[in-house]
PDB file of C-alpha atoms in Angstrom:
ATOM      1  CA  ALA A   2      -3.336 -29.421  -4.332  1.00  0.00           C
ATOM      2  CA  VAL A   3       0.088 -27.836  -4.698  1.00  0.00           C
ATOM      3  CA  SER A   4       2.160 -25.773  -2.326  1.00  0.00           C
ATOM      4  CA  LEU A   5       1.989 -22.000  -2.737  1.00  0.00           C
ATOM      5  CA  ALA A   6       5.786 -21.895  -3.029  1.00  0.00           C
ATOM      6  CA  ALA A   7       5.812 -24.432  -5.878  1.00  0.00           C
ATOM      7  CA  LEU A   8       3.083 -22.574  -7.792  1.00  0.00           C
ATOM      8  CA  VAL A   9       4.827 -19.200  -7.481  1.00  0.00           C
ATOM      9  CA  ARG A  10       8.118 -20.771  -8.583  1.00  0.00           C
ATOM     10  CA  HIS A  11       6.378 -22.302 -11.606  1.00  0.00           C
ATOM     11  CA  LEU A  12       4.869 -18.934 -12.595  1.00  0.00           C
ATOM     12  CA  CYS A  13       8.269 -17.240 -12.252  1.00  0.00           C
ATOM     13  CA  LEU A  14       9.862 -19.856 -14.498  1.00  0.00           C
ATOM     14  CA  ARG A  15       7.090 -19.271 -17.070  1.00  0.00           C
ATOM     15  CA  ALA A  16       8.010 -15.601 -16.994  1.00  0.00           C
ATOM     16  CA  GLY A  17      11.558 -16.496 -18.021  1.00  0.00           C
ATOM     17  CA  LEU A  18      13.318 -16.073 -14.664  1.00  0.00           C
ATOM     18  CA  ALA A  19      16.207 -18.393 -13.940  1.00  0.00           C
ATOM     19  CA  GLU A  20      15.533 -20.726 -11.006  1.00  0.00           C
ATOM     20  CA  SER A  21      18.674 -19.453  -9.273  1.00  0.00           C
ATOM     21  CA  LEU A  22      17.081 -15.971  -9.109  1.00  0.00           C
ATOM     22  CA  ILE A  23      13.883 -17.118  -7.346  1.00  0.00           C
ATOM     23  CA  ASP A  24      13.578 -17.512  -3.569  1.00  0.00           C
ATOM     24  CA  VAL A  25      10.227 -18.887  -2.379  1.00  0.00           C
ATOM     25  CA  THR A  26      11.427 -20.254   0.963  1.00  0.00           C
ATOM     26  CA  GLY A  27       9.479 -17.496   2.727  1.00  0.00           C
ATOM     27  CA  LEU A  28       6.113 -18.808   1.477  1.00  0.00           C
ATOM     28  CA  TRP A  29       3.850 -21.406   3.038  1.00  0.00           C
ATOM     29  CA  GLY A  30       0.344 -22.700   2.481  1.00  0.00           C
ATOM     30  CA  ALA A  31      -1.363 -24.807  -0.176  1.00  0.00           C
ATOM     31  CA  VAL A  32      -3.416 -23.996  -3.279  1.00  0.00           C
ATOM     32  CA  GLU A  33      -6.149 -26.547  -3.889  1.00  0.00           C
ATOM     33  CA  GLY A  34      -7.073 -25.166  -7.287  1.00  0.00           C
ATOM     34  CA  TYR A  35      -6.224 -22.090  -9.337  1.00  0.00           C
ATOM     35  CA  VAL A  36      -7.700 -21.118 -12.703  1.00  0.00           C
ATOM     36  CA  ILE A  37      -5.998 -18.860 -15.228  1.00  0.00           C
ATOM     37  CA  GLY A  38      -9.007 -18.251 -17.420  1.00  0.00           C
ATOM     38  CA  ALA A  39      -7.618 -15.558 -19.723  1.00  0.00           C
ATOM     39  CA  LEU A  40      -4.381 -14.450 -21.303  1.00  0.00           C
ATOM     40  CA  GLU A  41      -2.446 -12.697 -18.572  1.00  0.00           C
ATOM     41  CA  SER A  42       1.149 -12.269 -17.547  1.00  0.00           C
ATOM     42  CA  PRO A  43       2.654 -14.499 -14.837  1.00  0.00           C
ATOM     43  CA  ARG A  44       3.079 -11.316 -12.798  1.00  0.00           C
ATOM     44  CA  ALA A  45      -0.688 -10.739 -12.851  1.00  0.00           C
ATOM     45  CA  SER A  46      -1.290 -14.315 -11.712  1.00  0.00           C
ATOM     46  CA  ILE A  47       1.209 -13.918  -8.871  1.00  0.00           C
ATOM     47  CA  SER A  48      -0.394 -10.603  -7.856  1.00  0.00           C
ATOM     48  CA  THR A  49      -3.749 -12.348  -7.422  1.00  0.00           C
ATOM     49  CA  LEU A  50      -2.146 -15.022  -5.256  1.00  0.00           C
ATOM     50  CA  ALA A  51      -0.315 -12.351  -3.243  1.00  0.00           C
ATOM     51  CA  ARG A  52      -3.549 -10.506  -2.513  1.00  0.00           C
ATOM     52  CA  HIS A  53      -5.301 -13.688  -1.402  1.00  0.00           C
ATOM     53  CA  PHE A  54      -2.523 -15.276   0.656  1.00  0.00           C
ATOM     54  CA  GLY A  55      -0.900 -12.073   1.918  1.00  0.00           C
ATOM     55  CA  PHE A  56       2.670 -12.067   0.664  1.00  0.00           C
ATOM     56  CA  ASP A  57       5.030  -9.656  -1.078  1.00  0.00           C
ATOM     57  CA  ALA A  58       7.755  -9.905  -3.711  1.00  0.00           C
ATOM     58  CA  ILE A  59      10.957  -7.934  -3.338  1.00  0.00           C
ATOM     59  CA  GLU A  60      14.179  -7.674  -5.290  1.00  0.00           C
ATOM     60  CA  THR A  61      17.217  -7.997  -3.051  1.00  0.00           C
ATOM     61  CA  GLU A  62      20.808  -8.960  -3.792  1.00  0.00           C
ATOM     62  CA  GLY A  63      19.907  -9.735  -7.393  1.00  0.00           C
ATOM     63  CA  MET A  64      17.115 -12.170  -6.481  1.00  0.00           C
ATOM     64  CA  ILE A  65      13.333 -12.036  -6.415  1.00  0.00           C
ATOM     65  CA  ARG A  66      12.334 -13.030  -2.887  1.00  0.00           C
ATOM     66  CA  PHE A  67       8.769 -13.838  -1.825  1.00  0.00           C
ATOM     67  CA  VAL A  68       7.848 -13.427   1.840  1.00  0.00           C
ATOM     68  CA  MET A  69       4.638 -13.768   3.830  1.00  0.00           C
ATOM     69  CA  ARG A  70       3.342 -10.742   5.691  1.00  0.00           C
ATOM     70  CA  GLY A  71       2.933 -10.688   9.457  1.00  0.00           C
ATOM     71  CA  ARG A  72       6.608 -11.147  10.305  1.00  0.00           C
ATOM     72  CA  ALA A  73       8.215  -9.841  13.488  1.00  0.00           C
ATOM     73  CA  SER A  74       9.881  -6.435  13.492  1.00  0.00           C
ATOM     74  CA  VAL A  75      13.605  -6.318  12.753  1.00  0.00           C
ATOM     75  CA  LEU A  76      14.406  -2.880  14.167  1.00  0.00           C
ATOM     76  CA  THR A  77      13.133  -0.166  16.507  1.00  0.00           C
ATOM     77  CA  LEU A  78      13.705   3.421  15.404  1.00  0.00           C
ATOM     78  CA  ALA A  79      13.466   6.553  17.509  1.00  0.00           C
ATOM     79  CA  HIS A  80      13.114  10.106  16.221  1.00  0.00           C
ATOM     80  CA  ASP A  81      16.846  10.685  16.784  1.00  0.00           C
ATOM     81  CA  ASP A  82      17.636   7.849  14.338  1.00  0.00           C
ATOM     82  CA  LEU A  83      15.961   9.709  11.471  1.00  0.00           C
ATOM     83  CA  VAL A  84      17.652  12.183   9.136  1.00  0.00           C
ATOM     84  CA  ALA A  85      16.040  15.562   8.484  1.00  0.00           C
ATOM     85  CA  SER A  86      15.519  16.793   4.925  1.00  0.00           C
ATOM     86  CA  ARG A  87      16.675  20.162   3.621  1.00  0.00           C
ATOM     87  CA  GLU A  88      13.335  21.558   4.766  1.00  0.00           C
ATOM     88  CA  GLY A  89      14.058  20.297   8.268  1.00  0.00           C
ATOM     89  CA  GLU A  90      11.401  17.575   8.310  1.00  0.00           C
ATOM     90  CA  ALA A  91      12.488  14.145   9.530  1.00  0.00           C
ATOM     91  CA  LEU A  92       9.125  12.383   9.514  1.00  0.00           C
ATOM     92  CA  GLU A  93       5.822  12.716   7.659  1.00  0.00           C
ATOM     93  CA  LEU A  94       2.848  10.774   9.027  1.00  0.00           C
ATOM     94  CA  VAL A  95      -0.481  10.505   7.179  1.00  0.00           C
ATOM     95  CA  ARG A  96      -3.600   8.863   8.608  1.00  0.00           C
ATOM     96  CA  ALA A  97      -6.477   8.018   6.251  1.00  0.00           C
ATOM     97  CA  GLN A  98     -10.052   8.864   7.201  1.00  0.00           C
ATOM     98  CA  GLU A  99     -12.304   6.018   8.330  1.00  0.00           C
ATOM     99  CA  THR A 100     -14.774   6.867   5.571  1.00  0.00           C
ATOM    100  CA  GLU A 101     -12.086   6.012   2.981  1.00  0.00           C
ATOM    101  CA  LEU A 102     -11.724   2.457   4.330  1.00  0.00           C
ATOM    102  CA  PRO A 103     -14.070  -0.511   3.849  1.00  0.00           C
ATOM    103  CA  GLN A 104     -16.387  -1.472   6.681  1.00  0.00           C
ATOM    104  CA  ALA A 105     -16.848  -4.876   5.066  1.00  0.00           C
ATOM    105  CA  LEU A 106     -14.902  -7.010   2.617  1.00  0.00           C
ATOM    106  CA  LYS A 107     -16.577  -9.726   0.548  1.00  0.00           C
ATOM    107  CA  TRP A 108     -14.668 -12.411  -1.334  1.00  0.00           C
ATOM    108  CA  GLN A 109     -15.998 -14.894  -3.854  1.00  0.00           C
ATOM    109  CA  VAL A 110     -14.128 -18.167  -4.318  1.00  0.00           C
ATOM    110  CA  ALA A 111     -14.873 -21.739  -5.417  1.00  0.00           C
ATOM    111  CA  ARG A 112     -15.478 -24.448  -2.859  1.00  0.00           C
ATOM    112  CA  ALA A 113     -12.692 -27.015  -2.729  1.00  0.00           C
ATOM    113  CA  ASP A 114     -14.941 -30.010  -3.354  1.00  0.00           C
ATOM    114  CA  GLU A 115     -16.019 -32.099  -6.336  1.00  0.00           C
ATOM    115  CA  ASP A 116     -18.503 -29.508  -7.654  1.00  0.00           C
ATOM    116  CA  TYR A 117     -16.440 -26.316  -7.183  1.00  0.00           C
ATOM    117  CA  ASP A 118     -19.580 -24.326  -6.428  1.00  0.00           C
ATOM    118  CA  ALA A 119     -19.221 -20.597  -5.814  1.00  0.00           C
ATOM    119  CA  ALA A 120     -18.891 -19.510  -2.199  1.00  0.00           C
ATOM    120  CA  GLN A 121     -18.907 -16.025  -0.712  1.00  0.00           C
ATOM    121  CA  VAL A 122     -17.218 -15.103   2.550  1.00  0.00           C
ATOM    122  CA  GLU A 123     -17.304 -11.809   4.398  1.00  0.00           C
ATOM    123  CA  ALA A 124     -15.307  -9.913   6.996  1.00  0.00           C
ATOM    124  CA  ARG A 125     -16.807  -6.877   8.718  1.00  0.00           C
ATOM    125  CA  ARG A 126     -15.762  -4.261  11.245  1.00  0.00           C
ATOM    126  CA  ILE A 127     -18.453  -3.624  13.821  1.00  0.00           C
ATOM    127  CA  THR A 128     -17.144  -0.325  15.187  1.00  0.00           C
ATOM    128  CA  ALA A 129     -16.461   1.814  12.139  1.00  0.00           C
ATOM    129  CA  GLN A 130     -17.914   5.007  10.737  1.00  0.00           C
ATOM    130  CA  SER A 131     -17.340   3.827   7.166  1.00  0.00           C
ATOM    131  CA  ALA A 132     -20.205   2.327   5.170  1.00  0.00           C
ATOM    132  CA  ARG A 133     -18.100   1.145   2.220  1.00  0.00           C
ATOM    133  CA  ILE A 134     -18.262  -2.484   1.125  1.00  0.00           C
ATOM    134  CA  ALA A 135     -15.497  -3.847  -1.104  1.00  0.00           C
ATOM    135  CA  SER A 136     -15.883  -7.013  -3.163  1.00  0.00           C
ATOM    136  CA  GLU A 137     -13.313  -9.222  -4.873  1.00  0.00           C
ATOM    137  CA  SER A 138     -13.408 -12.481  -6.794  1.00  0.00           C
ATOM    138  CA  PHE A 139     -10.591 -15.029  -6.733  1.00  0.00           C
ATOM    139  CA  PRO A 140     -10.314 -17.815  -9.347  1.00  0.00           C
ATOM    140  CA  MET A 141      -9.229 -20.450  -6.865  1.00  0.00           C
ATOM    141  CA  ALA A 142     -10.681 -23.402  -4.998  1.00  0.00           C
ATOM    142  CA  ILE A 143     -10.462 -23.196  -1.226  1.00  0.00           C
ATOM    143  CA  PRO A 144     -12.442 -24.353   1.834  1.00  0.00           C
ATOM    144  CA  PRO A 145     -14.803 -21.488   2.800  1.00  0.00           C
ATOM    145  CA  GLU A 146     -13.528 -21.356   6.384  1.00  0.00           C
ATOM    146  CA  GLU A 147      -9.984 -20.835   5.131  1.00  0.00           C
ATOM    147  CA  ALA A 148     -11.140 -18.141   2.700  1.00  0.00           C
ATOM    148  CA  GLU A 149     -12.976 -16.372   5.528  1.00  0.00           C
ATOM    149  CA  ARG A 150      -9.824 -16.328   7.662  1.00  0.00           C
ATOM    150  CA  ARG A 151      -7.795 -14.778   4.839  1.00  0.00           C
ATOM    151  CA  CYS A 152     -10.571 -12.286   4.127  1.00  0.00           C
ATOM    152  CA  ARG A 153     -10.452 -11.144   7.765  1.00  0.00           C
ATOM    153  CA  ARG A 154      -6.687 -10.755   7.478  1.00  0.00           C
ATOM    154  CA  ALA A 155      -7.041  -8.599   4.353  1.00  0.00           C
ATOM    155  CA  LEU A 156      -9.600  -6.340   6.037  1.00  0.00           C
ATOM    156  CA  MET A 157      -7.390  -5.973   9.088  1.00  0.00           C
ATOM    157  CA  GLU A 158      -4.423  -5.088   6.833  1.00  0.00           C
ATOM    158  CA  ALA A 159      -6.478  -2.358   5.173  1.00  0.00           C
ATOM    159  CA  TRP A 160      -7.234  -0.746   8.536  1.00  0.00           C
ATOM    160  CA  VAL A 161      -3.758  -1.213   9.991  1.00  0.00           C
ATOM    161  CA  GLY A 162      -2.337   0.316   6.802  1.00  0.00           C
ATOM    162  CA  ARG A 163      -4.404   3.488   7.171  1.00  0.00           C
ATOM    163  CA  GLU A 164      -1.357   5.136   8.760  1.00  0.00           C
ATOM    164  CA  THR A 165       1.590   5.721   6.423  1.00  0.00           C
ATOM    165  CA  ALA A 166       4.961   7.317   7.038  1.00  0.00           C
ATOM    166  CA  VAL A 167       7.763   8.811   4.960  1.00  0.00           C
ATOM    167  CA  PHE A 168      11.155   9.215   6.621  1.00  0.00           C
ATOM    168  CA  ARG A 169      14.865   9.216   5.877  1.00  0.00           C
ATOM    169  CA  LEU A 170      17.581   7.029   7.344  1.00  0.00           C
ATOM    170  CA  PRO A 171      21.385   7.266   7.259  1.00  0.00           C
ATOM    171  CA  PRO A 172      23.514   4.960   5.041  1.00  0.00           C
ATOM    172  CA  SER A 173      24.130   2.725   8.062  1.00  0.00           C
ATOM    173  CA  ARG A 174      20.567   1.369   7.568  1.00  0.00           C
ATOM    174  CA  LEU A 175      21.132   0.217   3.980  1.00  0.00           C
ATOM    175  CA  ALA A 176      20.577  -3.395   5.042  1.00  0.00           C
ATOM    176  CA  LEU A 177      16.835  -2.773   5.354  1.00  0.00           C
ATOM    177  CA  ASP A 178      14.721  -4.203   2.529  1.00  0.00           C
ATOM    178  CA  PRO A 179      11.164  -3.522   1.392  1.00  0.00           C
ATOM    179  CA  CYS A 180       8.753  -5.766   3.351  1.00  0.00           C
ATOM    180  CA  ASP A 181      10.868  -5.524   6.512  1.00  0.00           C
ATOM    181  CA  VAL A 182       8.805  -4.606   9.559  1.00  0.00           C
ATOM    182  CA  ILE A 183      10.065  -1.928  11.936  1.00  0.00           C
ATOM    183  CA  LEU A 184       8.831  -0.266  15.115  1.00  0.00           C
ATOM    184  CA  LEU A 185       8.787   3.537  15.144  1.00  0.00           C
ATOM    185  CA  ASP A 186       8.970   5.170  18.586  1.00  0.00           C
ATOM    186  CA  HIS A 187       7.074   8.430  18.079  1.00  0.00           C
ATOM    187  CA  ASP A 188       5.046  10.629  20.439  1.00  0.00           C
ATOM    188  CA  GLY A 189       5.256   8.100  23.239  1.00  0.00           C
ATOM    189  CA  ARG A 190       3.937   5.129  21.268  1.00  0.00           C
ATOM    190  CA  LEU A 191       5.390   2.339  19.194  1.00  0.00           C
ATOM    191  CA  THR A 192       3.945   2.156  15.679  1.00  0.00           C
ATOM    192  CA  GLU A 193       4.535  -0.974  13.619  1.00  0.00           C
ATOM    193  CA  LEU A 194       5.348  -0.144  10.000  1.00  0.00           C
ATOM    194  CA  ARG A 195       6.055  -2.357   6.978  1.00  0.00           C
ATOM    195  CA  LEU A 196       8.496  -0.877   4.501  1.00  0.00           C
ATOM    196  CA  VAL A 197       6.887  -0.781   1.052  1.00  0.00           C
ATOM    197  CA  SER A 198       9.509   1.139  -0.934  1.00  0.00           C
ATOM    198  CA  ILE A 199      13.074   2.353  -0.478  1.00  0.00           C
ATOM    199  CA  ALA A 200      14.864   4.959  -2.602  1.00  0.00           C
ATOM    200  CA  ASP A 201      18.352   6.433  -2.492  1.00  0.00           C
ATOM    201  CA  SER A 202      18.499  10.207  -2.112  1.00  0.00           C
ATOM    202  CA  ASP A 203      20.926  13.007  -1.437  1.00  0.00           C
ATOM    203  CA  LEU A 204      18.336  14.568   0.899  1.00  0.00           C
TER     204      LEU A 204
END
């Protein structure tokens, strides 16, 4: 077994990144076995790990920083904190239909034992109108109970992420980075949002 942080650092070094440009202090967990069975870029290998373990990579202050999801919010924003566009819109909220989301998620992994037999775990939402079932295969060895826990997390992320927002902030909020979690006070409720992309604009 190797720590997730050490494996991601190793893959970044294989990609040609200088060690001084890699920050993996925000990662935790262990990888008991990981197979790269075909020619693929280190980025593709890291993307598979990110999907399984639930972490993101961001570029900030000239470094590539890896952070686990599920962090506490860093800021609460009200409607008055947002900046309207030329069209007068300050906030755009989109909510995906239930039928577009998976009711169940099935993962196939290898058991972390001497035989590395295939194991399948499943997470399912009981109260959902959707009938979709999504399946994924991960080339890694892991105890089935641990894989099931991460599968449940991935399904929950898919449903929590059904609501997306686009909004504009003043230059005073430039310290925010992708992957930061914020609370948006809108229509009498607090909505937790994870920033996935940030772009400069003249409105």
